[in-house]
mmCIF file of C-alpha atoms in Angstrom:
data_model
loop_
_atom_site.group_PDB
_atom_site.id
_atom_site.type_symbol
_atom_site.label_atom_id
_atom_site.label_comp_id
_atom_site.label_asym_id
_atom_site.label_seq_id
_atom_site.Cartn_x
_atom_site.Cartn_y
_atom_site.Cartn_z
ATOM 1 C CA MET A 1 -161.580 39.184 -116.450
ATOM 2 C CA ARG A 2 -161.681 38.689 -120.036
ATOM 3 C CA SER A 3 -163.915 40.139 -122.322
ATOM 4 C CA VAL A 4 -164.807 40.157 -126.294
ATOM 5 C CA SER A 5 -166.702 42.835 -128.136
ATOM 6 C CA VAL A 6 -170.576 42.348 -128.687
ATOM 7 C CA SER A 7 -169.941 42.646 -132.416
ATOM 8 C CA ASP A 8 -168.484 39.327 -131.872
ATOM 9 C CA PHE A 9 -171.548 37.558 -131.663
ATOM 10 C CA ILE A 10 -173.171 38.713 -134.534
ATOM 11 C CA PRO A 11 -172.306 36.577 -137.119
ATOM 12 C CA SER A 12 -173.875 33.446 -135.390
ATOM 13 C CA LEU A 13 -177.291 35.694 -134.339
ATOM 14 C CA ARG A 14 -177.051 36.566 -138.499
ATOM 15 C CA GLN A 15 -177.864 32.612 -138.832
ATOM 16 C CA LEU A 16 -180.759 33.070 -137.211
ATOM 17 C CA ILE A 17 -182.376 35.926 -138.375
ATOM 18 C CA ASN A 18 -181.339 39.073 -140.741
ATOM 19 C CA VAL A 19 -181.766 41.515 -139.678
ATOM 20 C CA PRO A 20 -181.090 45.476 -142.124
ATOM 21 C CA LEU A 21 -180.086 47.261 -138.850
ATOM 22 C CA PRO A 22 -176.645 46.172 -137.527
ATOM 23 C CA GLY A 23 -177.739 48.391 -134.137
ATOM 24 C CA LEU A 24 -180.903 46.256 -133.407
ATOM 25 C CA MET A 25 -178.733 43.172 -133.379
ATOM 26 C CA THR A 26 -176.132 44.968 -131.200
ATOM 27 C CA ASP A 27 -179.123 46.267 -128.879
ATOM 28 C CA ALA A 28 -180.641 42.230 -128.974
ATOM 29 C CA ILE A 29 -177.515 40.779 -127.988
ATOM 30 C CA VAL A 30 -177.060 43.000 -125.014
ATOM 31 C CA LYS A 31 -180.180 42.925 -123.471
ATOM 32 C CA ALA A 32 -179.969 39.259 -124.015
ATOM 33 C CA SER A 33 -176.960 38.837 -122.189
ATOM 34 C CA GLN A 34 -178.628 40.960 -119.393
ATOM 35 C CA VAL A 35 -181.476 38.592 -118.993
ATOM 36 C CA PHE A 36 -178.745 35.813 -119.337
ATOM 37 C CA CYS A 37 -176.680 36.703 -116.642
ATOM 38 C CA ARG A 38 -179.305 37.741 -113.999
ATOM 39 C CA GLN A 39 -181.552 34.786 -114.282
ATOM 40 C CA SER A 40 -178.198 32.472 -114.000
ATOM 41 C CA LYS A 41 -175.501 34.482 -112.028
ATOM 42 C CA VAL A 42 -173.045 32.538 -113.936
ATOM 43 C CA VAL A 43 -170.898 35.591 -114.208
ATOM 44 C CA THR A 44 -169.540 36.796 -110.957
ATOM 45 C CA PHE A 45 -167.041 39.116 -109.869
ATOM 46 C CA HIS A 46 -164.547 39.847 -106.871
ATOM 47 C CA ARG A 47 -163.711 43.156 -105.142
ATOM 48 C CA SER A 48 -161.394 43.072 -103.018
ATOM 49 C CA MET A 49 -160.814 46.073 -100.630
ATOM 50 C CA GLU A 50 -157.963 46.381 -97.700
ATOM 51 C CA GLN A 51 -160.293 48.634 -95.549
ATOM 52 C CA VAL A 52 -163.631 50.595 -95.776
ATOM 53 C CA SER A 53 -165.055 52.711 -93.165
ATOM 54 C CA ALA A 54 -168.217 52.885 -91.233
ATOM 55 C CA GLY A 55 -171.036 54.413 -93.087
ATOM 56 C CA GLN A 56 -168.833 54.090 -96.461
ATOM 57 C CA THR A 57 -170.926 53.564 -99.606
ATOM 58 C CA VAL A 58 -168.989 51.093 -102.335
ATOM 59 C CA ASN A 59 -170.111 50.838 -105.853
ATOM 60 C CA VAL A 60 -169.136 47.229 -106.112
ATOM 61 C CA VAL A 61 -168.427 47.352 -109.962
ATOM 62 C CA VAL A 62 -169.301 50.515 -111.257
ATOM 63 C CA ASP A 63 -165.918 52.061 -109.789
ATOM 64 C CA SER A 64 -164.002 49.037 -110.107
ATOM 65 C CA SER A 65 -160.733 49.122 -112.018
ATOM 66 C CA GLU A 66 -162.149 46.131 -114.085
ATOM 67 C CA ASN A 67 -165.164 48.442 -115.625
ATOM 68 C CA GLU A 68 -162.721 51.148 -116.361
ATOM 69 C CA ALA A 69 -160.626 48.657 -118.867
ATOM 70 C CA THR A 70 -163.962 47.870 -119.872
ATOM 71 C CA GLU A 71 -165.573 51.371 -120.673
ATOM 72 C CA ASN A 72 -168.334 50.978 -118.085
ATOM 73 C CA SER A 73 -169.534 47.538 -119.669
ATOM 74 C CA TYR A 74 -170.730 46.416 -116.284
ATOM 75 C CA LYS A 75 -172.884 46.588 -113.492
ATOM 76 C CA SER A 76 -173.735 43.731 -110.409
ATOM 77 C CA SER A 77 -176.644 42.251 -110.697
ATOM 78 C CA GLU A 78 -176.783 41.153 -107.550
ATOM 79 C CA VAL A 79 -174.353 40.956 -104.041
ATOM 80 C CA MET A 80 -173.937 37.167 -103.222
ATOM 81 C CA SER A 81 -171.540 37.488 -100.362
ATOM 82 C CA VAL A 82 -169.386 40.071 -98.088
ATOM 83 C CA THR A 83 -166.458 38.823 -96.014
ATOM 84 C CA ALA A 84 -163.983 40.502 -93.882
ATOM 85 C CA GLU A 85 -161.205 39.099 -92.667
ATOM 86 C CA GLY A 86 -162.118 35.426 -94.036
ATOM 87 C CA ASP A 87 -165.323 35.829 -91.833
ATOM 88 C CA LEU A 88 -168.774 36.195 -93.702
ATOM 89 C CA LEU A 89 -170.658 39.487 -92.577
ATOM 90 C CA GLN A 90 -174.378 39.607 -91.968
ATOM 91 C CA LEU A 91 -176.814 41.225 -94.145
ATOM 92 C CA ASN A 92 -178.615 44.281 -92.385
ATOM 93 C CA VAL A 93 -175.916 43.694 -89.508
ATOM 94 C CA ASP A 94 -172.605 44.351 -90.514
ATOM 95 C CA TYR A 95 -173.568 46.303 -94.048
ATOM 96 C CA LEU A 96 -176.914 47.141 -96.310
ATOM 97 C CA VAL A 97 -177.557 46.696 -100.088
ATOM 98 C CA ILE A 98 -178.440 50.076 -101.023
ATOM 99 C CA SER A 99 -178.986 49.109 -104.908
ATOM 100 C CA ARG A 100 -178.223 46.163 -107.588
ATOM 101 C CA ASP A 101 -174.235 47.446 -107.166
ATOM 102 C CA GLU A 102 -174.396 49.756 -103.802
ATOM 103 C CA VAL A 103 -173.007 48.241 -100.625
ATOM 104 C CA ARG A 104 -172.783 50.529 -97.583
ATOM 105 C CA PHE A 105 -170.887 49.580 -94.394
ATOM 106 C CA LEU A 106 -172.307 49.737 -91.321
ATOM 107 C CA GLU A 107 -168.675 49.064 -89.465
ATOM 108 C CA SER A 108 -165.127 49.373 -90.231
ATOM 109 C CA HIS A 109 -163.642 45.778 -91.643
ATOM 110 C CA THR A 110 -160.224 45.206 -93.118
ATOM 111 C CA ASN A 111 -159.264 42.669 -95.914
ATOM 112 C CA VAL A 112 -163.169 42.808 -97.560
ATOM 113 C CA ILE A 113 -164.001 41.022 -100.699
ATOM 114 C CA VAL A 114 -167.420 41.746 -102.096
ATOM 115 C CA VAL A 115 -168.551 38.739 -104.441
ATOM 116 C CA CYS A 116 -171.512 39.295 -106.689
ATOM 117 C CA ALA A 117 -173.344 37.979 -110.051
ATOM 118 C CA LEU A 118 -172.062 40.282 -112.645
ATOM 119 C CA GLU A 119 -174.412 41.595 -115.676
ATOM 120 C CA PRO A 120 -173.734 44.376 -118.757
ATOM 121 C CA THR A 121 -174.660 47.442 -118.443
ATOM 122 C CA GLN A 122 -177.529 49.008 -121.188
ATOM 123 C CA HIS A 123 -174.697 50.368 -122.926
ATOM 124 C CA ALA A 124 -172.124 47.791 -122.933
ATOM 125 C CA THR A 125 -169.602 47.207 -125.357
ATOM 126 C CA GLN A 126 -168.003 44.345 -124.060
ATOM 127 C CA LEU A 127 -169.324 41.017 -122.473
ATOM 128 C CA PRO A 128 -167.494 38.527 -120.217
ATOM 129 C CA VAL A 129 -165.968 35.919 -122.950
ATOM 130 C CA ILE A 130 -167.509 32.971 -121.066
ATOM 131 C CA LEU A 131 -170.881 33.687 -123.014
ATOM 132 C CA LEU A 132 -169.308 33.877 -126.294
ATOM 133 C CA ASP A 133 -167.009 30.410 -125.398
ATOM 134 C CA ASP A 134 -169.604 28.322 -123.217
ATOM 135 C CA TYR A 135 -173.572 30.218 -124.349
ATOM 136 C CA LEU A 136 -172.807 31.484 -127.472
ATOM 137 C CA ASP A 137 -175.758 29.812 -128.949
ATOM 138 C CA GLY A 138 -178.066 30.485 -126.097
ATOM 139 C CA ILE A 139 -177.167 33.961 -126.261
ATOM 140 C CA CYS A 140 -178.035 34.394 -129.954
ATOM 141 C CA ALA A 141 -181.558 32.931 -129.594
ATOM 142 C CA GLY A 142 -181.995 35.160 -126.879
ATOM 143 C CA ALA A 143 -181.381 38.001 -129.107
ATOM 144 C CA ALA A 144 -183.374 36.576 -131.987
ATOM 145 C CA SER A 145 -186.524 36.176 -129.836
ATOM 146 C CA LEU A 146 -186.286 39.980 -128.561
ATOM 147 C CA LEU A 147 -185.838 40.631 -132.556
ATOM 148 C CA TYR A 148 -188.972 38.194 -134.189
ATOM 149 C CA SER A 149 -191.137 40.135 -131.358
ATOM 150 C CA GLN A 150 -190.611 43.900 -133.083
ATOM 151 C CA PRO A 151 -194.665 43.876 -133.828
ATOM 152 C CA ASP A 152 -193.623 46.705 -136.503
ATOM 153 C CA SER A 153 -190.872 45.306 -138.235
ATOM 154 C CA ASP A 154 -190.975 43.326 -141.525
ATOM 155 C CA TRP A 155 -189.210 40.181 -139.890
ATOM 156 C CA PHE A 156 -191.577 39.421 -137.337
ATOM 157 C CA ASN A 157 -192.635 36.349 -136.468
ATOM 158 C CA ALA A 158 -194.402 35.168 -133.153
ATOM 159 C CA GLU A 159 -193.605 31.529 -133.949
ATOM 160 C CA LEU A 160 -189.776 32.174 -134.327
ATOM 161 C CA SER A 161 -189.827 34.485 -131.133
ATOM 162 C CA ALA A 162 -191.188 31.914 -128.831
ATOM 163 C CA PHE A 163 -189.335 29.199 -130.504
ATOM 164 C CA HIS A 164 -185.982 31.082 -129.670
ATOM 165 C CA ASP A 165 -187.293 32.054 -126.279
ATOM 166 C CA ARG A 166 -187.727 28.413 -125.149
ATOM 167 C CA LYS A 167 -183.753 27.422 -126.421
ATOM 168 C CA PHE A 168 -182.466 31.063 -124.572
ATOM 169 C CA VAL A 169 -184.282 29.908 -120.800
ATOM 170 C CA GLU A 170 -183.041 26.312 -121.272
ATOM 171 C CA SER A 171 -179.520 27.989 -121.986
ATOM 172 C CA TYR A 172 -179.975 29.969 -118.589
ATOM 173 C CA ARG A 173 -181.077 27.671 -116.578
ATOM 174 C CA GLU A 174 -178.190 24.838 -117.661
ATOM 175 C CA ALA A 175 -176.118 27.810 -116.675
ATOM 176 C CA ALA A 176 -177.427 28.612 -113.502
ATOM 177 C CA ARG A 177 -177.264 24.580 -112.434
ATOM 178 C CA PHE A 178 -173.646 25.057 -113.005
ATOM 179 C CA ARG A 179 -173.305 27.986 -111.043
ATOM 180 C CA LEU A 180 -175.222 26.486 -108.490
ATOM 181 C CA GLU A 181 -173.068 22.790 -108.694
ATOM 182 C CA ALA A 182 -169.511 24.604 -109.168
ATOM 183 C CA SER A 183 -169.990 27.307 -106.461
ATOM 184 C CA PRO A 184 -172.451 25.906 -103.888
ATOM 185 C CA ASP A 185 -171.146 28.422 -101.150
ATOM 186 C CA LEU A 186 -172.570 31.489 -103.068
ATOM 187 C CA SER A 187 -175.985 30.353 -103.647
ATOM 188 C CA PHE A 188 -177.169 30.083 -100.598
ATOM 189 C CA ARG A 189 -175.779 31.559 -97.182
ATOM 190 C CA ASN A 190 -177.277 30.767 -93.631
ATOM 191 C CA PRO A 191 -174.778 32.829 -91.593
ATOM 192 C CA VAL A 192 -173.955 32.100 -87.658
ATOM 193 C CA ARG A 193 -175.738 34.579 -85.832
ATOM 194 C CA ARG A 194 -173.345 36.574 -83.114
ATOM 195 C CA ARG A 195 -175.117 36.430 -79.775
ATOM 196 C CA GLU A 196 -173.886 37.526 -76.297
ATOM 197 C CA PHE A 197 -175.780 35.511 -73.068
ATOM 198 C CA PHE A 198 -174.980 36.964 -69.735
#
């Protein structure tokens, strides 16, 4: 996955709000990106594993090579599907979701693929390039809303915060619609249950 620096968003955010401390802007961009990714599920990650053992717990994104390359900037926000040998595995039958990023396998499997929605970690230095290329205005609107909502700051403005929040919500809803239309198979899974007949 291609990533960009969080600082690449700052010039666009400065057009919406001028905060004297760049660190506050960086934090607001990361927080807005977290909410955007979690609500829209627009950024997905596929983790492939040749083999897993019964009882094995896997940190899907945190322990991935992708995360090592981006200085631990990412984590999973939701496990969307797990397959083995191309067959969909059943939650609570074949595997358990321990946390947003942890999956425990109840049986051994080969050729496993875990698909999850991705979001930045709290201290992310990198963000997915799709957020910059396709959703820059939405991310910056979310960051501006957060900054304008700080009541003890010189730049506090409840009206502007609400205005930018509306634009932010519109943006992540649009992204969620795109994800639903582009990958409907990831949005809802109702697997056929395995049954034994005597």
